[in-house]
Coordinates of C-alpha atoms and ligand atoms in Angstrom, one line a residue:
X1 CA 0.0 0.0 0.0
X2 CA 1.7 3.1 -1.2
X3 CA -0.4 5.4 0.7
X4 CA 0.8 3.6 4.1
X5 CA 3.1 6.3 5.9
X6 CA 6.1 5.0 7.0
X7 CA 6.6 5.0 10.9
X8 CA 9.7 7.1 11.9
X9 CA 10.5 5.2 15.2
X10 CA 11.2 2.4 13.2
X11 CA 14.0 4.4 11.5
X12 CA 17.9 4.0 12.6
X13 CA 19.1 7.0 14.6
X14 CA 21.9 6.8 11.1
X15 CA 18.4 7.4 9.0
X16 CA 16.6 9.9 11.1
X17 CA 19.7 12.3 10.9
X18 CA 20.4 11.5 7.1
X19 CA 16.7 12.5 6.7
X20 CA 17.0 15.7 9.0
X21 CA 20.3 16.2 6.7
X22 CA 18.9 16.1 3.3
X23 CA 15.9 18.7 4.8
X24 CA 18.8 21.3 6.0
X25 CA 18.5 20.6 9.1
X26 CA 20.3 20.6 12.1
X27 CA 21.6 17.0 14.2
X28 CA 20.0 18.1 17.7
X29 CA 16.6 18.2 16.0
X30 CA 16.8 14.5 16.2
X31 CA 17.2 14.8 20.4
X32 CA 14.3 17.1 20.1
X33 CA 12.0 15.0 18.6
X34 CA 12.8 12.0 20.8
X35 CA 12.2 13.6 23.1
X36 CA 8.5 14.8 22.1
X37 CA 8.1 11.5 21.4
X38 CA 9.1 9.5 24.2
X39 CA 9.1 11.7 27.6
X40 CA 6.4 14.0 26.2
X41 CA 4.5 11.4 25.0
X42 CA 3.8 13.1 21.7
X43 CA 1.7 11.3 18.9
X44 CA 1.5 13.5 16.4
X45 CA 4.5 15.9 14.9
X46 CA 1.7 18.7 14.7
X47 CA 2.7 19.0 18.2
X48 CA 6.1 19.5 18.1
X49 CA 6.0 23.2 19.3
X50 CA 9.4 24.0 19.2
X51 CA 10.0 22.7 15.7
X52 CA 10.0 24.6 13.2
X53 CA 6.6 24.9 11.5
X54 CA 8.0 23.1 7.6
X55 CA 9.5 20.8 9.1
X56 CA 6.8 18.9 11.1
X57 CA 5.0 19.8 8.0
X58 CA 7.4 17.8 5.8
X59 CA 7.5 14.9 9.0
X60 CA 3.9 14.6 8.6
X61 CA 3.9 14.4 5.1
X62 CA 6.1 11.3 5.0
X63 CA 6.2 9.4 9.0
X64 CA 3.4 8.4 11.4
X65 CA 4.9 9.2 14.6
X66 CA 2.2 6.6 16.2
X67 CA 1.4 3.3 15.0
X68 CA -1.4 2.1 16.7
X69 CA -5.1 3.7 16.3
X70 CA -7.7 2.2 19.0
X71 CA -10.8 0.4 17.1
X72 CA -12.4 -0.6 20.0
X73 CA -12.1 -0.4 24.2
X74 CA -13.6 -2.7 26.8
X75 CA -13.7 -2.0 30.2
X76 CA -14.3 -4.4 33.0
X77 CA -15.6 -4.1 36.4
X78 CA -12.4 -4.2 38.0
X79 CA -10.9 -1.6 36.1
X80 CA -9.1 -3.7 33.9
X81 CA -9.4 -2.0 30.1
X82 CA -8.5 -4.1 26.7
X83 CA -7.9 -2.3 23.8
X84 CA -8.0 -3.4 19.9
X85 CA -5.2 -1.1 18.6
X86 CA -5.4 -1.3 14.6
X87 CA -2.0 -0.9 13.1
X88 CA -0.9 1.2 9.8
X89 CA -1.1 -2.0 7.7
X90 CA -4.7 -2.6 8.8
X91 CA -3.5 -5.4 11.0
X92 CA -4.9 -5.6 14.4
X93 CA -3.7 -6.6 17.8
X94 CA -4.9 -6.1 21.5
X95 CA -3.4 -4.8 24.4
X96 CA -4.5 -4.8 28.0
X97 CA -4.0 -2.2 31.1
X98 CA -4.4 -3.3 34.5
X99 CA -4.5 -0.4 36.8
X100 CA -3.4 -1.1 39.9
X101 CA -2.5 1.5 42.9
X102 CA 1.2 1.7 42.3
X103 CA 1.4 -1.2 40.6
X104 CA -0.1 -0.8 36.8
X105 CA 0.5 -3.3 34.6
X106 CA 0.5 -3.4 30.6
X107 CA 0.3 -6.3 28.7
X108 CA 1.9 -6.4 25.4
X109 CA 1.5 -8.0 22.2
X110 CA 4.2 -9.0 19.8
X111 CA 3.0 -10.4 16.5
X112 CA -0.1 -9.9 14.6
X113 CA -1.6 -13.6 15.1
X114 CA 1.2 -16.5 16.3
X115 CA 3.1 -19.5 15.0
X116 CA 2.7 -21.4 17.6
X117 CA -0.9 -22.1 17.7
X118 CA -1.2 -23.2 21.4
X119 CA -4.8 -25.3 21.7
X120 CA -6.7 -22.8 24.1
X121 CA -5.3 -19.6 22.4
X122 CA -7.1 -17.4 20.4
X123 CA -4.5 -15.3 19.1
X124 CA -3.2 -18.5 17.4
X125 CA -6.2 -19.3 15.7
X126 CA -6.1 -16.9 12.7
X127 CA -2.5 -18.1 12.3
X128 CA 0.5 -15.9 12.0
X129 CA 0.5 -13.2 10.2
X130 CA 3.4 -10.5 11.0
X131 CA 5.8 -9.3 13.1
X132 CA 5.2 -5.8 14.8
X133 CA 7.8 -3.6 14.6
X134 CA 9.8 -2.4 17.3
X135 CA 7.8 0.7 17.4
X136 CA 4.6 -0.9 17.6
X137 CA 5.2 -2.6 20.6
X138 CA 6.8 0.1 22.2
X139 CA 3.9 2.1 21.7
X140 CA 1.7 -0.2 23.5
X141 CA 3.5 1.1 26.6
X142 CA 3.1 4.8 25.2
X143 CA -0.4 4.5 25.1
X144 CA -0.2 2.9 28.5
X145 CA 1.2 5.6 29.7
X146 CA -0.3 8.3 28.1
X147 CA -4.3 6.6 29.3
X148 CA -2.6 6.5 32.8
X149 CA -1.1 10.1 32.3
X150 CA 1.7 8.5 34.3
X151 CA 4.4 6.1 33.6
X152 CA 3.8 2.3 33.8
X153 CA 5.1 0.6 36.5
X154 CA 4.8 -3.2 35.1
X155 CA 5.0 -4.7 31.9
X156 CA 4.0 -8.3 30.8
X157 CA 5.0 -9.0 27.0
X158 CA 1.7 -11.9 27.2
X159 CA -0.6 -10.3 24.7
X160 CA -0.7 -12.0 21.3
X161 CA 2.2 -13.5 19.5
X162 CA 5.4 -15.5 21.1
X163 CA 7.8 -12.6 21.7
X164 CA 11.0 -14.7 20.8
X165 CA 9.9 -15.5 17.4
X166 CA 10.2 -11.7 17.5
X167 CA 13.4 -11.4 19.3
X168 CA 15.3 -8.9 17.1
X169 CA 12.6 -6.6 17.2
X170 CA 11.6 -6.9 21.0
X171 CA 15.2 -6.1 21.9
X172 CA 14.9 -2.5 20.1
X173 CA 11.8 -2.6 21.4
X174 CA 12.8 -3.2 25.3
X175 CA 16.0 -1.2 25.3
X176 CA 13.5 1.7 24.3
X177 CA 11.4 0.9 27.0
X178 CA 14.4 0.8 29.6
X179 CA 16.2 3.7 28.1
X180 CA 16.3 6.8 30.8
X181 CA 16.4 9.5 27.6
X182 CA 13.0 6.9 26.3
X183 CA 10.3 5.5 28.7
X184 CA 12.7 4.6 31.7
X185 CA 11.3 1.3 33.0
X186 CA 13.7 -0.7 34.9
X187 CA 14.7 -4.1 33.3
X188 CA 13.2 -5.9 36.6
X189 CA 9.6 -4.5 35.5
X190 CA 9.6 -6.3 32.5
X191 CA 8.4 -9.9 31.9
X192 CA 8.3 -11.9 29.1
X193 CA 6.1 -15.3 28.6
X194 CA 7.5 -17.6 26.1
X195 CA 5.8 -21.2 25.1
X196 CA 10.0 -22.2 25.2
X197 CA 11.8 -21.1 22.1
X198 CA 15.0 -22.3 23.5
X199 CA 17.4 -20.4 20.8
X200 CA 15.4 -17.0 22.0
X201 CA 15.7 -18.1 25.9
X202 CA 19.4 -18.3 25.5
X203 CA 19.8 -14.8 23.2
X204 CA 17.7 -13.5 25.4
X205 CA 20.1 -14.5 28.8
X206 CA 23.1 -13.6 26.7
X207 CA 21.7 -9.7 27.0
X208 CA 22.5 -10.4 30.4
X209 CA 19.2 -8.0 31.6
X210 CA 17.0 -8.7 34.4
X211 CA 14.2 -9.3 32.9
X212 CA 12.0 -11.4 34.1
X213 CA 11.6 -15.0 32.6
X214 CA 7.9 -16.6 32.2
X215 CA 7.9 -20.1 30.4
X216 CA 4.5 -21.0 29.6
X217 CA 4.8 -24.9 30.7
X218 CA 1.6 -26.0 30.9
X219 CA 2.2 -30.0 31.0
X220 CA 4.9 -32.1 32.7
X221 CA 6.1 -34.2 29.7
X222 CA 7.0 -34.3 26.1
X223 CA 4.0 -36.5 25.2
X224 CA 0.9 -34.3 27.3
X225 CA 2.6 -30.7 26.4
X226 CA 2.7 -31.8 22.8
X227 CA -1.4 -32.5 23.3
X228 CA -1.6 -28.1 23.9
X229 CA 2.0 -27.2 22.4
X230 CA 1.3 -28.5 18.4
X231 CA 4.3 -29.6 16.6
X232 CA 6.6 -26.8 14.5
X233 CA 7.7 -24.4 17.4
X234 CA 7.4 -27.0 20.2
X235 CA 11.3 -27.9 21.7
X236 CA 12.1 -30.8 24.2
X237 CA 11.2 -30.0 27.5
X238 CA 14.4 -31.0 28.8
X239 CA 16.2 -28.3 27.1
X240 CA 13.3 -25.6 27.6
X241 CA 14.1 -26.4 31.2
X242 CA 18.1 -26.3 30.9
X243 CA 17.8 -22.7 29.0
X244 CA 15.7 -21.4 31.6
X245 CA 18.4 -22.4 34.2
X246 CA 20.9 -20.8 32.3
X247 CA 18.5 -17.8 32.1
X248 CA 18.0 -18.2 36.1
X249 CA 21.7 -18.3 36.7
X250 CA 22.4 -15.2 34.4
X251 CA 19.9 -12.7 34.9
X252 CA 19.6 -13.7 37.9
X253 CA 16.3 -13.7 38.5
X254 CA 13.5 -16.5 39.3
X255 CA 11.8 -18.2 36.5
X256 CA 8.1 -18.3 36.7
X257 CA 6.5 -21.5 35.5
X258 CA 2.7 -20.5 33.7
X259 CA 0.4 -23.6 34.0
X260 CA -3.0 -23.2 32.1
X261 CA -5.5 -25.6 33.9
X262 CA -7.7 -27.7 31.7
X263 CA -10.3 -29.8 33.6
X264 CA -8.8 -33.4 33.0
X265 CA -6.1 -32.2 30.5
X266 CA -3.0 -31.5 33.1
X267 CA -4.6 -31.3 36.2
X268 CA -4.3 -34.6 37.7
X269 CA -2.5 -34.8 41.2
X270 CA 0.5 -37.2 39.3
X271 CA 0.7 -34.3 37.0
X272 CA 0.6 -31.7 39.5
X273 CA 3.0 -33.4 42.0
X274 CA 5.6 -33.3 38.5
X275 CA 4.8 -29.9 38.4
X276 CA 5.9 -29.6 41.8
X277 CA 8.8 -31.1 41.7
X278 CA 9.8 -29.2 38.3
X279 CA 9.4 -26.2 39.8
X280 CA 11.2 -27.2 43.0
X281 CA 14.3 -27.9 40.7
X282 CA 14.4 -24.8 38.3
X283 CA 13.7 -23.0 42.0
X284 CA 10.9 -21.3 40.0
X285 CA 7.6 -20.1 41.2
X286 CA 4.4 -21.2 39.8
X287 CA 1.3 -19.6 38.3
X288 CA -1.9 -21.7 37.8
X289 CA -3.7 -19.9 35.2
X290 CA -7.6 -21.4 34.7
X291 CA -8.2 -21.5 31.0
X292 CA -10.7 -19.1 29.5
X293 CA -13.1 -20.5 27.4
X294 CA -12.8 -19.6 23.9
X295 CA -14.8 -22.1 22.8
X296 CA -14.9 -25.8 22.0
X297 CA -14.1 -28.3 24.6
X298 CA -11.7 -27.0 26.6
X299 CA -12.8 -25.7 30.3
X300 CA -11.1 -25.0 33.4
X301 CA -11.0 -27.1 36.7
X302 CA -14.1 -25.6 39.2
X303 CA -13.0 -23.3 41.9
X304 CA -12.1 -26.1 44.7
X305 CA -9.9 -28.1 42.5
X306 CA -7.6 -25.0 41.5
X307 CA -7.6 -24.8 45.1
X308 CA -6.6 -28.1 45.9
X309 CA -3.7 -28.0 43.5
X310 CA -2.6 -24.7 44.4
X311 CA -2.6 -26.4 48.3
X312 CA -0.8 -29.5 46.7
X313 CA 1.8 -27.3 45.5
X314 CA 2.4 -25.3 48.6
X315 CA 2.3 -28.5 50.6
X316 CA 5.1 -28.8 48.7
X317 CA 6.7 -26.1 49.5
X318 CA 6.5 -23.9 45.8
X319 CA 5.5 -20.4 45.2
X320 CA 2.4 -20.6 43.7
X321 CA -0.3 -17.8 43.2
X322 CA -3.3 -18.2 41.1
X323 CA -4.1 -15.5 38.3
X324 CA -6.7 -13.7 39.1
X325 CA -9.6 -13.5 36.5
X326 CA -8.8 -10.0 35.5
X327 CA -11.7 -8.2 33.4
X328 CA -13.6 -11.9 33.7
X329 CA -16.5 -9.8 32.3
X330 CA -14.9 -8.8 29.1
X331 CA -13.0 -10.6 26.5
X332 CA -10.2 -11.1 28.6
X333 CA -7.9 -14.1 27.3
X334 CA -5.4 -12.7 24.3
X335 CA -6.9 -12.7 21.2
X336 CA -10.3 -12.6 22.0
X337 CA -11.6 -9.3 21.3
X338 CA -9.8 -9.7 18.2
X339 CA -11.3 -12.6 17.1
X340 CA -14.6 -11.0 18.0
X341 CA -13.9 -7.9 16.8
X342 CA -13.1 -10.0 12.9
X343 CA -16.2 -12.0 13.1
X344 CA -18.3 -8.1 13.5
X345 CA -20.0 -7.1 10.2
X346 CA -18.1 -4.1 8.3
X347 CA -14.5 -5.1 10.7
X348 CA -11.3 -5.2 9.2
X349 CA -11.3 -8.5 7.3
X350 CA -8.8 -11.1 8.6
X351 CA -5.7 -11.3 7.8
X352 CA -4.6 -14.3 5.6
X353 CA -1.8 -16.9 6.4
Ligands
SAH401 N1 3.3 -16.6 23.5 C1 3.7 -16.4 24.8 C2 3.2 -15.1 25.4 C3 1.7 -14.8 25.1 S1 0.5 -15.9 25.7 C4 3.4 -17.6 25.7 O1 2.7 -18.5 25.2 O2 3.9 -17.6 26.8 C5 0.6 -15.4 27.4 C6 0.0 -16.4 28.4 O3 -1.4 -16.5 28.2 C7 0.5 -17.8 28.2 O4 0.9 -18.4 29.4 C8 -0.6 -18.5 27.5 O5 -0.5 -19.9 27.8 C9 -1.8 -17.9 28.2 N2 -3.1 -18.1 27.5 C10 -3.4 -17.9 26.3 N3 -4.7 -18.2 26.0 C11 -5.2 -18.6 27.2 C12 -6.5 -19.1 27.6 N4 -7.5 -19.2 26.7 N5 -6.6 -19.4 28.9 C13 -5.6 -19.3 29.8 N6 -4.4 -18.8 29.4 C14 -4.2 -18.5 28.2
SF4_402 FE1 1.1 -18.1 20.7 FE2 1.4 -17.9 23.4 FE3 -1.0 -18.2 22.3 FE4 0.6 -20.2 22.3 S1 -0.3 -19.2 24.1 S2 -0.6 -19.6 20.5 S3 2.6 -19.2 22.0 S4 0.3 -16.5 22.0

């Protein structure tokens, strides 16, 4: 689409200057403008004030200096609020903000659709279909922060897509959102899921960051995570677990375990004493996630039995905490107001694989 404006946070700091260059002007424009952009918060170059008039004039004319545009906003009871952010493509993805006295959280997407195509996920259902930039997943935090009118203090990189199928782009993407001069969150406010891409677990500990570390385990052997995990981007779970120990040791920071619960799927107390003991030797904690329903035949445990396994656990002696149903009331697992939102007469058609 030739009438699709480029986005010019996606440039190199080498093109941003060789475009202020060839306009006659000078270098420490380019600090200006980051500055709008990032600690300002600025969306449009209109806004630029102290640039001068031609030359947000000629910005305009040829850069977005947002990607995302919200299509649609659901708010829950509890304050969570999921947003459908539509990108310059047309693409859409979702992002979620859970405010939280001193503790807001964003979650983050990565990918327009995903590879993996987990068996409860919705963003996986439409397939893949591209990689956001780094820009457009920096902006997700932006807009975060610009709804709050205050910085974020948390962000989860669990919205749709597997961020280390992504990893090139995510890097740009967190160094922005740790740099002091850019959105200035600490590397120990940032967590990122994976479903176990053991090349990105490694590349990711070779950063040597503290990031946190979420592996999205789900099942206790090869045989019942290859059941939820389809074959393609699934690795052996043996050496998901030896990269996140070499994650552990070098960040220095705790792995969590995720574990989606799916009434007689993984929920078993065999499975669940595995689990235990997994976690017990990765010193990780755990997080017992009860599936949403996005339909079909998959449904989580009732109330008491999530109770009974997070009591196995701690009998056990792991850290476990359940996830709380944030925004249960809207469509709150990834993907789902998405999928909703495509299935709407007149939406942005889906993409294709
Ligand atoms: N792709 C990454 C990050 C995005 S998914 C990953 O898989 O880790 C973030 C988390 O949401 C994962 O733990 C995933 O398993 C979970 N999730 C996705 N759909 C879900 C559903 N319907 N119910 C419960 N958890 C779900
Ligand atoms: Fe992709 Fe994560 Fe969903 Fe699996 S759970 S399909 S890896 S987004």
């Amino acid at each position: 689409m030739d009438s699709v404006k480029r986005l010019w946070k996606d440039l190199t700091p080498e093109a941003q200057t060789a475009w202020l260059a060839a306009h006659g002007e000078p270098a420490y424009r380019l600090k200006q403008i980051r500055e709008w952009l990032w600690v300002r918060r600025a969306v449009t170059f209109t806004e630029m004030s102290n640039l001068p008039v031609a030359m947000r004039i000629a910005l305009d004319a040829e850069f977005a200096a947002f990607s995302l545009n919200v299509l649609d906003t659901q708010k829950a009871g509890d304050g969570t609020r999921k947003f459908l952010f539509g990108l310059v493509d047309g693409t859409t993805v979702e992002g979620v903000l859970v405010p939280a006295p001193r503790r807001n959280t964003v979650c983050v997407s990565t990918q327009v659709g995903c590879p993996v195509r987990c068996v409860f996920c919705a963003s996986g259902r439409g397939g893949f279909v591209r990689n956001l930039t780094p820009s457009e997943i920096a902006d997700q935090v932006l807009f975060a922060c610009r709804e709050l009118g205050e910085r974020v203090n948390n962000v989860v990189v669990m919205g749709m897509g597997e961020p280390l199928l992504n990893l090139d782009n995510l890097l740009v993407a967190l160094e922005i959102i740790g740099d002091p001069a850019g959105l200035g969150l600490g590397a120990r406010h940032v967590t990122i899921s994976t479903s176990g891409i053991v090349p990105g677990i490694r590349r990711l500990a070779e950063q040597e960051k503290q990031w946190n570390l979420a592996l999205s385990l789900h099942a206790t052997d090869d045989e019942a995570r290859a059941q939820i995990i389809p074959e393609g981007h699934r690795f052996p779970l043996e050496e998901v677990l030896a990269a996140c120990r070499d994650y552990r040791e070098k960040a220095g920071r705790m792995v969590t375990l995720e574990y989606a619960l799916i009434r007689g799927m993984n929920d078993s107390s065999q499975e669940i004493q595995r689990l235990g003991a997994i976690a017990k030797d990765l010193r990780a904690k755990v997080n017992l996630i009860p599936c949403n329903r996005i339909g079909g035949k998959l449904v989580p445990p009732d109330r008491a039995e999530v109770r009974r396994i997070s009591d196995q656990l701690d009998r056990l002696g792991v850290q476990v905490s359940v996830r709380k149903e944030m925004g249960a009331d809207i469509d709150a697992a990834c993907g789902q107001l998405r999928s909703r939102y495509e299935t709407k007469p007149g939406a942005i058609p889906a993409a294709e694989e």
